[in-house]
Each structure stands twice: as structure tokens, then as C-alpha cells.
PDB file of C-alpha atoms and ligand atoms in Angstrom:
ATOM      1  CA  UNK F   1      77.275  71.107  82.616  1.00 51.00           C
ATOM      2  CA  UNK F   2      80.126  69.397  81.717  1.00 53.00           C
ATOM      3  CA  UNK F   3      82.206  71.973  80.230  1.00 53.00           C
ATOM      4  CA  UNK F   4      81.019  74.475  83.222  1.00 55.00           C
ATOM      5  CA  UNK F   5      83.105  71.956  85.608  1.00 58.00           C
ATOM      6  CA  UNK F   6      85.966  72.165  83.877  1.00 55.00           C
ATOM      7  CA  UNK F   7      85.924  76.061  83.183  1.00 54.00           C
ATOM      8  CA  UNK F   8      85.473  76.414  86.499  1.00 51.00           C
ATOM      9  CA  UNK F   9      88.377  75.623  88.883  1.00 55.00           C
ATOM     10  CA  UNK F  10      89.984  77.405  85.788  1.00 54.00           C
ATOM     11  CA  UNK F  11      87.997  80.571  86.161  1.00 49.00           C
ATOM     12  CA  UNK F  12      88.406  80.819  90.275  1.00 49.00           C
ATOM     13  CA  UNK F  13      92.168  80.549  89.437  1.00 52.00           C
ATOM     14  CA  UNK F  14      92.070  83.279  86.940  1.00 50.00           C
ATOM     15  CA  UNK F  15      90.198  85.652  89.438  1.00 48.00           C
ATOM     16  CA  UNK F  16      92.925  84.771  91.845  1.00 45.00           C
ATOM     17  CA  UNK F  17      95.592  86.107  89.694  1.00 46.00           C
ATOM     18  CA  UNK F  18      94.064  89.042  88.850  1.00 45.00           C
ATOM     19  CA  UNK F  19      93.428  90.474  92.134  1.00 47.00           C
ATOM     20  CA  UNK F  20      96.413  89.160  93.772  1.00 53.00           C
ATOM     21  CA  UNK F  21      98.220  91.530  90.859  1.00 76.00           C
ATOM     22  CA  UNK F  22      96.241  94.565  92.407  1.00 93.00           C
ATOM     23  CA  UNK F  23      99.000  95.702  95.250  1.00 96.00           C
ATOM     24  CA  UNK F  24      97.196  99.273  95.316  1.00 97.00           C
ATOM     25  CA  UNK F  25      96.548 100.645  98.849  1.00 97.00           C
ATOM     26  CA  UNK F  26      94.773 103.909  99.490  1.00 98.00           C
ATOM     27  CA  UNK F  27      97.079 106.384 101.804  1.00 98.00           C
ATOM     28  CA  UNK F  28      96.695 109.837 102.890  1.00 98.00           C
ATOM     29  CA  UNK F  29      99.896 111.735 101.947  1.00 98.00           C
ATOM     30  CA  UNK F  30     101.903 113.929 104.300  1.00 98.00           C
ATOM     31  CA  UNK F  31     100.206 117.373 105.722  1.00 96.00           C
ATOM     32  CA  UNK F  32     101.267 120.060 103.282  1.00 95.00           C
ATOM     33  CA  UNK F  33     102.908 118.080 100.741  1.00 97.00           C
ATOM     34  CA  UNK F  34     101.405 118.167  97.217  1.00 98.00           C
ATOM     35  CA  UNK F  35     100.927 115.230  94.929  1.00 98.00           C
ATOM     36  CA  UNK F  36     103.863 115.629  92.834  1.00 98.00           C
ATOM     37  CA  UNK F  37     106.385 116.118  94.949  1.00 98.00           C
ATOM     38  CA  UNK F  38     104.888 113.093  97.061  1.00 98.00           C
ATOM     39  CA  UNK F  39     104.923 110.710  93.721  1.00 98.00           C
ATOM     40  CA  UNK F  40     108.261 111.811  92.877  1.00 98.00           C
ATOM     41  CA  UNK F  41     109.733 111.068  96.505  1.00 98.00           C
ATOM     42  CA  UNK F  42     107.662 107.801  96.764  1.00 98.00           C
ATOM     43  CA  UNK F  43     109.037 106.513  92.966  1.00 98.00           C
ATOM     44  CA  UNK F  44     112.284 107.680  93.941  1.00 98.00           C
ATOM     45  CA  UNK F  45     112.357 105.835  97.397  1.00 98.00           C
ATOM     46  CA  UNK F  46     110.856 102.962  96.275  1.00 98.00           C
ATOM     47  CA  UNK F  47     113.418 102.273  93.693  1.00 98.00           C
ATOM     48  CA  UNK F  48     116.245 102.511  95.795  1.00 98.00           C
ATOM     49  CA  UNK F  49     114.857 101.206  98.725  1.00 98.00           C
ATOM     50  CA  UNK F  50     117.829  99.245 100.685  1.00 98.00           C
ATOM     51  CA  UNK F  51     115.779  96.260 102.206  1.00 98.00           C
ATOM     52  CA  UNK F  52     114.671  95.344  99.148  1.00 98.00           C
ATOM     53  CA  UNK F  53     117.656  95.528  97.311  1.00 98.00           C
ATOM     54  CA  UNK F  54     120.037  93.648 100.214  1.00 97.00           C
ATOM     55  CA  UNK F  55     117.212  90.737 100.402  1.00 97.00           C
ATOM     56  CA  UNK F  56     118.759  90.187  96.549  1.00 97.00           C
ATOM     57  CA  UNK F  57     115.537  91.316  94.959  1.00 98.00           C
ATOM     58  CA  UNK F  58     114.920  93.864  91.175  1.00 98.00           C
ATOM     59  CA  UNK F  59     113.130  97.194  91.436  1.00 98.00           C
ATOM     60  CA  UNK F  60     109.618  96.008  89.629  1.00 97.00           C
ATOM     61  CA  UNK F  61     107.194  98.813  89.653  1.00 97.00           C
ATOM     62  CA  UNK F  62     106.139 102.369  91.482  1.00 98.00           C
ATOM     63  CA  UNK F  63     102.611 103.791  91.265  1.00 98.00           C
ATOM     64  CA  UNK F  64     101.035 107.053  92.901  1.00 98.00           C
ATOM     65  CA  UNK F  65      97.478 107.380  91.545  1.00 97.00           C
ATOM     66  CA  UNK F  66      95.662 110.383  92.980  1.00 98.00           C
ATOM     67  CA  UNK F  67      92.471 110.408  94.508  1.00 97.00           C
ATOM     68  CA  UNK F  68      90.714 107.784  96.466  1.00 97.00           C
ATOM     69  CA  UNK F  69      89.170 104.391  95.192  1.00 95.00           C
ATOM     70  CA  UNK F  70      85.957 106.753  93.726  1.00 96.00           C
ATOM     71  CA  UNK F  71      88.319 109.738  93.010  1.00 94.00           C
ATOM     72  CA  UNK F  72      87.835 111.746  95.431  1.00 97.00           C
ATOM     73  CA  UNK F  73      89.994 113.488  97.895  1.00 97.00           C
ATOM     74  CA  UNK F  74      92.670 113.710  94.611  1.00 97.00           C
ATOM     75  CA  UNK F  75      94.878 116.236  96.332  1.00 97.00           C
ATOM     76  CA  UNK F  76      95.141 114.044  99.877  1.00 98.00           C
ATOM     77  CA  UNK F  77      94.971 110.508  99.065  1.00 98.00           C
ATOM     78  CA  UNK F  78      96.439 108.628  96.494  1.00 98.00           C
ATOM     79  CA  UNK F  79      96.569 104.915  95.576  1.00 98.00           C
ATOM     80  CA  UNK F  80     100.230 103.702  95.762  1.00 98.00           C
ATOM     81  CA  UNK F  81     102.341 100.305  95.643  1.00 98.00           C
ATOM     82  CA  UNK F  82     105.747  99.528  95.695  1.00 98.00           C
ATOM     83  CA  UNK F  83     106.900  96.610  94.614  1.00 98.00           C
ATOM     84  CA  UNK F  84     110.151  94.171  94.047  1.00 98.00           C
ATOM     85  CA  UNK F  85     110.692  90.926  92.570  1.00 97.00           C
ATOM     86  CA  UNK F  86     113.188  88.055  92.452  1.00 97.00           C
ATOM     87  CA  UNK F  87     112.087  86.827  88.827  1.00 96.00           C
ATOM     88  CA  UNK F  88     108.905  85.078  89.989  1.00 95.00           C
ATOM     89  CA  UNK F  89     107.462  86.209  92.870  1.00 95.00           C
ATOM     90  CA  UNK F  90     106.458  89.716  93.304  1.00 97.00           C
ATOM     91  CA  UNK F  91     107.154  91.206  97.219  1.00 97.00           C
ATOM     92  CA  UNK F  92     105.326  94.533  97.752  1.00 98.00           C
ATOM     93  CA  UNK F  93     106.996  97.266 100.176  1.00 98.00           C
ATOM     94  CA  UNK F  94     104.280  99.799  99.577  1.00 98.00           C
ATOM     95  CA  UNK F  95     103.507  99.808 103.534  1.00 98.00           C
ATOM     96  CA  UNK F  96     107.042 100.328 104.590  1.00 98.00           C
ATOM     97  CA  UNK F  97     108.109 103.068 101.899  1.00 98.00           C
ATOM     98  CA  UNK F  98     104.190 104.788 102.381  1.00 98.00           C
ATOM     99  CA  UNK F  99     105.332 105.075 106.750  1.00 98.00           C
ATOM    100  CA  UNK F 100     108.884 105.808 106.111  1.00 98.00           C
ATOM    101  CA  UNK F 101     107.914 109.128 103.964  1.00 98.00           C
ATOM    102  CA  UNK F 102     105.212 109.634 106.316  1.00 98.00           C
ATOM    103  CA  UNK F 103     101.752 108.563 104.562  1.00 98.00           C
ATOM    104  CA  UNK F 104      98.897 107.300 106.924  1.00 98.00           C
ATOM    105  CA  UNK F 105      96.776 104.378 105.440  1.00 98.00           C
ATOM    106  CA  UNK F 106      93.291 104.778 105.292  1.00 96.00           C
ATOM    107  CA  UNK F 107      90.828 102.203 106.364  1.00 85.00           C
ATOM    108  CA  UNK F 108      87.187 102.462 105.130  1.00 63.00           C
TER     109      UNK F 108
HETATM  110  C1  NAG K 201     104.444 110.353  88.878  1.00 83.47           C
HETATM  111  O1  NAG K 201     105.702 110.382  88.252  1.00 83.47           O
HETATM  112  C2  NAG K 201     105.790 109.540  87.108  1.00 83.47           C
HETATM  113  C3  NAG K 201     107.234 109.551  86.632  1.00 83.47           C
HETATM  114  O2  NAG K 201     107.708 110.853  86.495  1.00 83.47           O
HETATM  115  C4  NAG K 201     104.812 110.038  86.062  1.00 83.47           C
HETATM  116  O3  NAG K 201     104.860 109.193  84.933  1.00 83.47           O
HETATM  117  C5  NAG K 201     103.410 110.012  86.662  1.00 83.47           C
HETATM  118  O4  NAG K 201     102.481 110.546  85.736  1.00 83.47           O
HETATM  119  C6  NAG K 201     103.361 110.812  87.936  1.00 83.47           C
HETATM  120  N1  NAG K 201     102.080 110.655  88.561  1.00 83.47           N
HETATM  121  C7  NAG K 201     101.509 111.643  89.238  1.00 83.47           C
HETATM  122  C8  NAG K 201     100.218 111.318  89.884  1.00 83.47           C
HETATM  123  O5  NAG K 201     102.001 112.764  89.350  1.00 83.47           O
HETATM  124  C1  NAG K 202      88.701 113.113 102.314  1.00 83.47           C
HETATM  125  O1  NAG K 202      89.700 112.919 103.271  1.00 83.47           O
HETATM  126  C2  NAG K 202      89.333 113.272 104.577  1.00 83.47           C
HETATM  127  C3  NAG K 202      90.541 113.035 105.450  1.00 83.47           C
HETATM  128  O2  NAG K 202      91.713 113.376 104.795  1.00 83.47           O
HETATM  129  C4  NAG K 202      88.174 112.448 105.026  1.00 83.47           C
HETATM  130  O3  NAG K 202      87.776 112.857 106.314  1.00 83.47           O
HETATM  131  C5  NAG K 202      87.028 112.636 104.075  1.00 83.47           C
HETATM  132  O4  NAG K 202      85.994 111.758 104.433  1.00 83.47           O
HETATM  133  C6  NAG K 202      87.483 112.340 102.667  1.00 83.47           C
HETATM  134  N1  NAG K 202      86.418 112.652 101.735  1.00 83.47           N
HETATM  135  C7  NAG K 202      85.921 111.763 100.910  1.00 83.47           C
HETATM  136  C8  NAG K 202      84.865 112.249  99.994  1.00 83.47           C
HETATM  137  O5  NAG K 202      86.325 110.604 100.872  1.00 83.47           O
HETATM  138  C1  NAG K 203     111.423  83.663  94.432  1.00 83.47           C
HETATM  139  O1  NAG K 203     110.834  83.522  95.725  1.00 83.47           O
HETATM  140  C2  NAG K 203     109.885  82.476  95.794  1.00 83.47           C
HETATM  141  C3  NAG K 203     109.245  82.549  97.171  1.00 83.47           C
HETATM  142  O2  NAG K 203     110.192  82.641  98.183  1.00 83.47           O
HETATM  143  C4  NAG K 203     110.546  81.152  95.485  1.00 83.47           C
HETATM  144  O3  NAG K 203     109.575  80.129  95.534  1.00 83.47           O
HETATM  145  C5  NAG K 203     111.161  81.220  94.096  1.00 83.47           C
HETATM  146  O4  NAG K 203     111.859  80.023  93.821  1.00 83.47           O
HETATM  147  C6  NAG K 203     112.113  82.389  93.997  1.00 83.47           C
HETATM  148  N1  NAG K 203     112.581  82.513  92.607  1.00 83.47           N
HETATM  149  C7  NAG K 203     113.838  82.783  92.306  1.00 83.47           C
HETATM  150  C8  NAG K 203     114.136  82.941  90.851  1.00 83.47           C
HETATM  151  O5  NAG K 203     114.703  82.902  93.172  1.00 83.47           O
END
């Protein structure tokens, strides 16, 4: 009982961290474009994307992961994120990137 009290606060916290590290979104890629081409514009883009890099901030990651959250759909939806970071705090652009090379979010 005791030692459940004090894990946890400690536990919730660790939760927290893990999913706020999850910054994947699912999108449906552009009509007609395939997968690779779409990862290598989105990695590109992202890494040199100009907002991010004026507001001071480092390139910190790129992913394109094809499919949907069960794997389906591999050839028209991909999980993607784009993110930055000033050293401590991690800012995502996936949504701006994803709209600027013309990827449409999907809600479920
Ligand atoms: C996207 O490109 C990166 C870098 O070239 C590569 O490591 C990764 O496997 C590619 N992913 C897909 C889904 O094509
Ligand atoms: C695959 O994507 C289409 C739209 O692009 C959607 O209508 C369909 O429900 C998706 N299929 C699955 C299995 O998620
Ligand atoms: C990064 O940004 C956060 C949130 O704005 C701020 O709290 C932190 O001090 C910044 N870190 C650096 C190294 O600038």
C-alpha cells in the first residue's frame, strides 16, 4: 500500500512521457504519388523547413511509416511527424509540412 503510493504519481508521470514522445499522425498522401517519393519529399522538407529554422530551432527527427495505425491502406496512408527542437523542448511541424506537400489528415 505504501510503496503503491509512492510508485504511483511516478508511474502516471512515466505514461505521460511516453505518449507525449509519440508525435505520429496518420495522413493520406497526395493522389498519384507513391510512398517513396512522398517520404523522400516529406524528410527532405521537413529538414529544411524555414519556420522552424528562423524561430532559432535544430532539425530533430523525420518519419514516414506506411500504412495506417493497423497497417492497412500501406500504399495511401502513412504515419508521419516532423519535428524540431531548441535543446529541450521538442516542437512538432508534422501538420504544416503534411498540408504544404499536400497530405490530408485522417480522422477515425
Ligand atoms: C524513407 O527514407 C529514409 C531515408 O532515406 C529511409 O531510411 C526510410 O526507410 C524510408 N521510409 C520509407 C517508408 O520509404
Ligand atoms: C483506406 O483508405 C480509404 C481512403 O483513402 C478509406 O476509405 C478506407 O476506409 C481505408 N481502408 C482501410 C482498411 O482503412
Ligand atoms: C526551449 O523552449 C522551452 C519552451 O518555450 C523553454 O522553456 C526552454 O527554456 C527552451 N530551452 C532552450 C535551451 O532555449
Amino acid at each position: 500500500m505504501r510503496s503503491n503510493a509512492i510508485l504511483l504519481p511516478f508511474l502516471i508521470s512515466a505514461l505521460g512521457v511516453v505518449r507525449a514522445e509519440d508525435y505520429r499522425l496518420l495522413y493520406e498522401i497526395p493522389h498519384g504519388e507513391s510512398m517513396a517519393t512522398f517520404n523522400t519529399t516529406f524528410e527532405f522538407v521537413c529538414a529544411i523547413w524555414p519556420p522552424a529554422k528562423f524561430s532559432g530551432l535544430k532539425f530533430q527527427g523525420a518519419l514516414v511509416e506506411p500504412g495506417d495505425y493497423s497497417g492497412k491502406n500501406a500504399t495511401t496512408e502513412a504515419k508521419i511527424f516532423c519535428t524540431w527542437t531548441n535543446g529541450t523542448t521538442v516542437t512538432p511541424y508534422t501538420t504544416e509540412v503534411a498540408a504544404f506537400l499536400g497530405a490530408k489528415p485522417v480522422s477515425d
